[in-house]
Amino acid sequence: MSSRARNLTFKLVLLGDGRVGKTSLVLRYVNNVFSEKQETTVQASYLTKRLVIGGVPITLSIWDTAGQERFHALGPIYYRDADAALLVYDITDTDTFLRVRKWVKELQQMASKDIVMVIAANKSDLIRSKNYDIQGAESYATTIGAKLFLTSAKSGTGINDVFLDIAARLLQKKKNITTGSQPCSSCTTHPVACCWLK
């Protein structure tokens, strides 16, 4: 009998407007590459990333969706059975954050009620010379049960943290469902090192 933990696979969908850096963000995470001339995603692309959290092997099946309005109607195909959604906006473009709210409403109507949501304020490398207020975004993230991360696909800042948080929260949710246990109070701040209470 093998003592190896079985691999868990979770579906993660990336949502957000075109040109906010969704593809660059996921390529930085999966392949550790960045291109200034990344082509716009048409429909969707699919990548996987394997990682281990607390001895448990996890595979993230990552769906990078097109953000252009003409592909918006295809969104439900990709997130209907998603375990998690990473909502990405361009921190230098307020309109892209406002549209994150529309994606969230759609997720709340069509996706699983317990979908894990995380918001990435991408292109944070561009905010050095300006003072951007992210308190509104942090407040909004809290109201929908999400976390907000400052990310930069260009520099790599925050990228691993976002995906690690998503994977840890998905593992936490899976343990909660299978064992009937509840996460301890430190789970919200340190989900990777969380203990479980019966």
mmCIF file of C-alpha atoms in Angstrom:
data_model
loop_
_atom_site.group_PDB
_atom_site.id
_atom_site.type_symbol
_atom_site.label_atom_id
_atom_site.label_comp_id
_atom_site.label_asym_id
_atom_site.label_seq_id
_atom_site.Cartn_x
_atom_site.Cartn_y
_atom_site.Cartn_z
ATOM 1 C CA MET A 1 0.000 0.000 0.000
ATOM 2 C CA SER A 2 1.417 3.345 -1.036
ATOM 3 C CA SER A 3 1.720 6.189 1.457
ATOM 4 C CA ARG A 4 1.760 8.774 -1.324
ATOM 5 C CA ALA A 5 -1.049 11.302 -1.275
ATOM 6 C CA ARG A 6 -3.249 11.230 -4.339
ATOM 7 C CA ASN A 7 -3.045 14.134 -6.748
ATOM 8 C CA LEU A 8 -5.874 16.659 -6.593
ATOM 9 C CA THR A 9 -6.830 18.552 -9.740
ATOM 10 C CA PHE A 10 -8.599 21.894 -9.605
ATOM 11 C CA LYS A 11 -9.945 24.010 -12.442
ATOM 12 C CA LEU A 12 -8.980 27.684 -12.332
ATOM 13 C CA VAL A 13 -10.363 30.237 -14.773
ATOM 14 C CA LEU A 14 -8.768 33.650 -15.426
ATOM 15 C CA LEU A 15 -11.236 36.449 -16.125
ATOM 16 C CA GLY A 16 -10.792 40.101 -16.975
ATOM 17 C CA ASP A 17 -10.721 42.565 -19.832
ATOM 18 C CA GLY A 18 -8.435 42.216 -22.813
ATOM 19 C CA ARG A 19 -4.954 43.681 -22.357
ATOM 20 C CA VAL A 20 -4.943 43.494 -18.536
ATOM 21 C CA GLY A 21 -2.189 40.872 -18.638
ATOM 22 C CA LYS A 22 -3.996 37.592 -17.916
ATOM 23 C CA THR A 23 -1.906 35.599 -20.384
ATOM 24 C CA SER A 24 1.322 37.267 -19.286
ATOM 25 C CA LEU A 25 0.455 36.546 -15.664
ATOM 26 C CA VAL A 26 -0.188 32.834 -16.220
ATOM 27 C CA LEU A 27 2.837 32.410 -18.511
ATOM 28 C CA ARG A 28 5.031 34.029 -15.860
ATOM 29 C CA TYR A 29 3.681 31.546 -13.303
ATOM 30 C CA VAL A 30 3.750 28.368 -15.400
ATOM 31 C CA ASN A 31 6.849 28.955 -17.572
ATOM 32 C CA ASN A 32 8.559 31.910 -15.829
ATOM 33 C CA VAL A 33 8.581 33.911 -19.069
ATOM 34 C CA PHE A 34 7.426 37.406 -19.994
ATOM 35 C CA SER A 35 7.050 39.045 -23.391
ATOM 36 C CA GLU A 36 6.329 42.729 -23.996
ATOM 37 C CA LYS A 37 4.591 41.694 -27.229
ATOM 38 C CA GLN A 38 2.198 39.041 -25.947
ATOM 39 C CA GLU A 39 -0.518 38.282 -28.486
ATOM 40 C CA THR A 40 -4.130 38.723 -27.456
ATOM 41 C CA THR A 41 -5.849 35.488 -26.441
ATOM 42 C CA VAL A 42 -8.571 34.369 -28.841
ATOM 43 C CA GLN A 43 -11.300 32.339 -27.098
ATOM 44 C CA ALA A 44 -9.191 30.534 -24.451
ATOM 45 C CA SER A 45 -5.917 28.763 -23.803
ATOM 46 C CA TYR A 46 -5.194 25.961 -21.363
ATOM 47 C CA LEU A 47 -2.134 25.349 -19.194
ATOM 48 C CA THR A 48 -1.381 23.183 -16.180
ATOM 49 C CA LYS A 49 0.887 23.662 -13.203
ATOM 50 C CA ARG A 50 1.788 21.057 -10.601
ATOM 51 C CA LEU A 51 2.714 21.976 -7.061
ATOM 52 C CA VAL A 52 2.793 20.407 -3.613
ATOM 53 C CA ILE A 53 1.192 21.965 -0.542
ATOM 54 C CA GLY A 54 1.642 20.299 2.833
ATOM 55 C CA GLY A 55 2.706 17.075 1.129
ATOM 56 C CA VAL A 56 -0.378 17.016 -1.105
ATOM 57 C CA PRO A 57 0.280 17.064 -4.863
ATOM 58 C CA ILE A 58 -2.015 19.491 -6.677
ATOM 59 C CA THR A 59 -2.537 20.174 -10.364
ATOM 60 C CA LEU A 60 -4.018 23.504 -11.362
ATOM 61 C CA SER A 61 -5.823 23.285 -14.712
ATOM 62 C CA ILE A 62 -5.691 26.915 -15.768
ATOM 63 C CA TRP A 63 -8.063 28.333 -18.373
ATOM 64 C CA ASP A 64 -6.946 31.711 -19.716
ATOM 65 C CA THR A 65 -10.019 33.275 -21.319
ATOM 66 C CA ALA A 66 -10.267 35.999 -23.938
ATOM 67 C CA GLY A 67 -11.221 39.344 -22.456
ATOM 68 C CA GLN A 68 -12.593 41.052 -25.550
ATOM 69 C CA GLU A 69 -16.289 41.868 -25.446
ATOM 70 C CA ARG A 70 -17.025 39.732 -28.512
ATOM 71 C CA PHE A 71 -15.924 36.610 -26.587
ATOM 72 C CA HIS A 72 -17.732 37.525 -23.376
ATOM 73 C CA ALA A 73 -20.662 35.208 -24.118
ATOM 74 C CA LEU A 74 -18.267 32.233 -24.067
ATOM 75 C CA GLY A 75 -17.337 32.893 -20.430
ATOM 76 C CA PRO A 76 -19.921 30.555 -18.869
ATOM 77 C CA ILE A 77 -18.526 27.624 -20.856
ATOM 78 C CA TYR A 78 -15.223 28.001 -19.020
ATOM 79 C CA TYR A 79 -16.284 28.896 -15.499
ATOM 80 C CA ARG A 80 -19.431 26.858 -15.055
ATOM 81 C CA ASP A 81 -17.516 23.998 -13.397
ATOM 82 C CA ALA A 82 -14.516 26.010 -12.181
ATOM 83 C CA ASP A 83 -13.213 25.559 -8.642
ATOM 84 C CA ALA A 84 -11.616 29.004 -8.597
ATOM 85 C CA ALA A 85 -11.572 32.265 -10.516
ATOM 86 C CA LEU A 86 -8.688 34.705 -10.755
ATOM 87 C CA LEU A 87 -10.106 38.106 -11.705
ATOM 88 C CA VAL A 88 -7.411 40.277 -13.240
ATOM 89 C CA TYR A 89 -7.453 44.017 -13.826
ATOM 90 C CA ASP A 90 -4.914 46.620 -14.881
ATOM 91 C CA ILE A 91 -4.103 48.708 -11.806
ATOM 92 C CA THR A 92 -3.517 51.750 -14.034
ATOM 93 C CA ASP A 93 -6.977 51.516 -15.670
ATOM 94 C CA THR A 94 -9.963 52.032 -13.355
ATOM 95 C CA ASP A 95 -12.429 50.851 -16.003
ATOM 96 C CA THR A 96 -10.901 47.366 -15.958
ATOM 97 C CA PHE A 97 -11.524 47.170 -12.204
ATOM 98 C CA LEU A 98 -15.146 48.253 -12.655
ATOM 99 C CA ARG A 99 -15.603 45.412 -15.133
ATOM 100 C CA VAL A 100 -14.234 42.938 -12.578
ATOM 101 C CA ARG A 101 -17.444 43.643 -10.661
ATOM 102 C CA LYS A 102 -19.458 42.507 -13.703
ATOM 103 C CA TRP A 103 -17.460 39.284 -13.899
ATOM 104 C CA VAL A 104 -18.106 38.689 -10.204
ATOM 105 C CA LYS A 105 -21.866 39.151 -10.647
ATOM 106 C CA GLU A 106 -21.810 36.665 -13.487
ATOM 107 C CA LEU A 107 -19.799 34.178 -11.420
ATOM 108 C CA GLN A 108 -22.234 34.543 -8.537
ATOM 109 C CA GLN A 109 -25.126 33.739 -10.871
ATOM 110 C CA MET A 110 -23.621 30.938 -12.950
ATOM 111 C CA ALA A 111 -20.678 29.355 -11.142
ATOM 112 C CA SER A 112 -20.595 27.176 -8.047
ATOM 113 C CA LYS A 113 -21.725 29.013 -4.908
ATOM 114 C CA ASP A 114 -18.451 28.171 -3.147
ATOM 115 C CA ILE A 115 -16.087 29.126 -5.965
ATOM 116 C CA VAL A 116 -12.804 30.537 -4.656
ATOM 117 C CA MET A 117 -12.285 34.069 -5.975
ATOM 118 C CA VAL A 118 -9.058 36.067 -5.994
ATOM 119 C CA ILE A 119 -8.443 39.489 -7.538
ATOM 120 C CA ALA A 120 -5.094 40.445 -9.080
ATOM 121 C CA ALA A 121 -4.278 44.137 -9.510
ATOM 122 C CA ASN A 122 -1.821 43.538 -12.335
ATOM 123 C CA LYS A 123 0.869 45.789 -13.842
ATOM 124 C CA SER A 124 1.954 46.992 -10.406
ATOM 125 C CA ASP A 125 5.391 47.705 -11.885
ATOM 126 C CA LEU A 126 3.801 50.779 -13.511
ATOM 127 C CA ILE A 127 2.694 52.434 -10.261
ATOM 128 C CA ARG A 128 6.099 53.569 -8.993
ATOM 129 C CA SER A 129 5.731 57.123 -10.260
ATOM 130 C CA LYS A 130 2.073 57.502 -9.291
ATOM 131 C CA ASN A 131 0.135 57.091 -6.084
ATOM 132 C CA TYR A 132 -2.627 54.560 -6.711
ATOM 133 C CA ASP A 133 -5.278 53.986 -4.093
ATOM 134 C CA ILE A 134 -6.095 50.294 -3.810
ATOM 135 C CA GLN A 135 -8.177 50.550 -0.642
ATOM 136 C CA GLY A 136 -11.393 50.498 -2.669
ATOM 137 C CA ALA A 137 -10.297 47.310 -4.425
ATOM 138 C CA GLU A 138 -9.260 45.714 -1.117
ATOM 139 C CA SER A 139 -12.588 46.643 0.438
ATOM 140 C CA TYR A 140 -14.502 45.212 -2.519
ATOM 141 C CA ALA A 141 -12.473 41.987 -2.412
ATOM 142 C CA THR A 142 -13.350 41.568 1.264
ATOM 143 C CA THR A 143 -17.080 42.022 0.595
ATOM 144 C CA ILE A 144 -17.087 39.145 -1.910
ATOM 145 C CA GLY A 145 -14.877 36.863 0.193
ATOM 146 C CA ALA A 146 -11.892 37.283 -2.103
ATOM 147 C CA LYS A 147 -8.301 38.340 -1.560
ATOM 148 C CA LEU A 148 -6.543 41.083 -3.483
ATOM 149 C CA PHE A 149 -2.949 40.753 -4.659
ATOM 150 C CA LEU A 150 -0.714 43.327 -6.333
ATOM 151 C CA THR A 151 0.968 41.562 -9.241
ATOM 152 C CA SER A 152 3.343 42.286 -12.071
ATOM 153 C CA ALA A 153 3.794 39.750 -14.833
ATOM 154 C CA LYS A 154 6.753 41.820 -16.014
ATOM 155 C CA SER A 155 8.744 41.720 -12.765
ATOM 156 C CA GLY A 156 7.155 38.561 -11.338
ATOM 157 C CA THR A 157 5.995 40.390 -8.210
ATOM 158 C CA GLY A 158 3.148 38.639 -6.411
ATOM 159 C CA ILE A 159 2.625 35.981 -9.091
ATOM 160 C CA ASN A 160 3.582 32.921 -7.034
ATOM 161 C CA ASP A 161 1.701 34.303 -4.025
ATOM 162 C CA VAL A 162 -1.557 34.533 -5.998
ATOM 163 C CA PHE A 163 -1.479 30.978 -7.304
ATOM 164 C CA LEU A 164 -0.200 29.531 -4.030
ATOM 165 C CA ASP A 165 -3.050 31.230 -2.178
ATOM 166 C CA ILE A 166 -5.591 29.863 -4.662
ATOM 167 C CA ALA A 167 -4.199 26.328 -4.411
ATOM 168 C CA ALA A 168 -4.066 26.484 -0.596
ATOM 169 C CA ARG A 169 -7.648 27.742 -0.365
ATOM 170 C CA LEU A 170 -8.840 25.011 -2.738
ATOM 171 C CA LEU A 171 -7.037 22.368 -0.689
ATOM 172 C CA GLN A 172 -8.539 23.849 2.471
ATOM 173 C CA LYS A 173 -12.022 23.687 0.950
ATOM 174 C CA LYS A 174 -11.472 20.075 -0.171
ATOM 175 C CA LYS A 175 -10.334 19.035 3.316
ATOM 176 C CA ASN A 176 -13.342 20.766 4.821
ATOM 177 C CA ILE A 177 -15.721 18.883 2.518
ATOM 178 C CA THR A 178 -14.085 15.466 2.994
ATOM 179 C CA THR A 179 -13.505 15.536 6.733
ATOM 180 C CA GLY A 180 -16.312 17.795 7.840
ATOM 181 C CA SER A 181 -13.747 19.866 9.701
ATOM 182 C CA GLN A 182 -13.630 23.627 9.954
ATOM 183 C CA PRO A 183 -10.584 25.785 9.285
ATOM 184 C CA CYS A 184 -8.999 27.392 12.329
ATOM 185 C CA SER A 185 -8.874 31.171 12.678
ATOM 186 C CA SER A 186 -5.330 31.386 11.271
ATOM 187 C CA CYS A 187 -6.449 29.902 7.937
ATOM 188 C CA THR A 188 -7.430 33.273 6.553
ATOM 189 C CA THR A 189 -3.980 34.725 7.139
ATOM 190 C CA HIS A 190 -1.768 31.648 6.702
ATOM 191 C CA PRO A 191 -3.710 29.114 4.581
ATOM 192 C CA VAL A 192 -0.646 27.056 3.660
ATOM 193 C CA ALA A 193 0.243 26.360 7.298
ATOM 194 C CA CYS A 194 -3.339 25.905 8.441
ATOM 195 C CA CYS A 195 -4.439 23.366 10.990
ATOM 196 C CA TRP A 196 -7.870 21.758 10.914
ATOM 197 C CA LEU A 197 -10.346 21.464 13.750
ATOM 198 C CA LYS A 198 -12.935 18.693 13.906
#
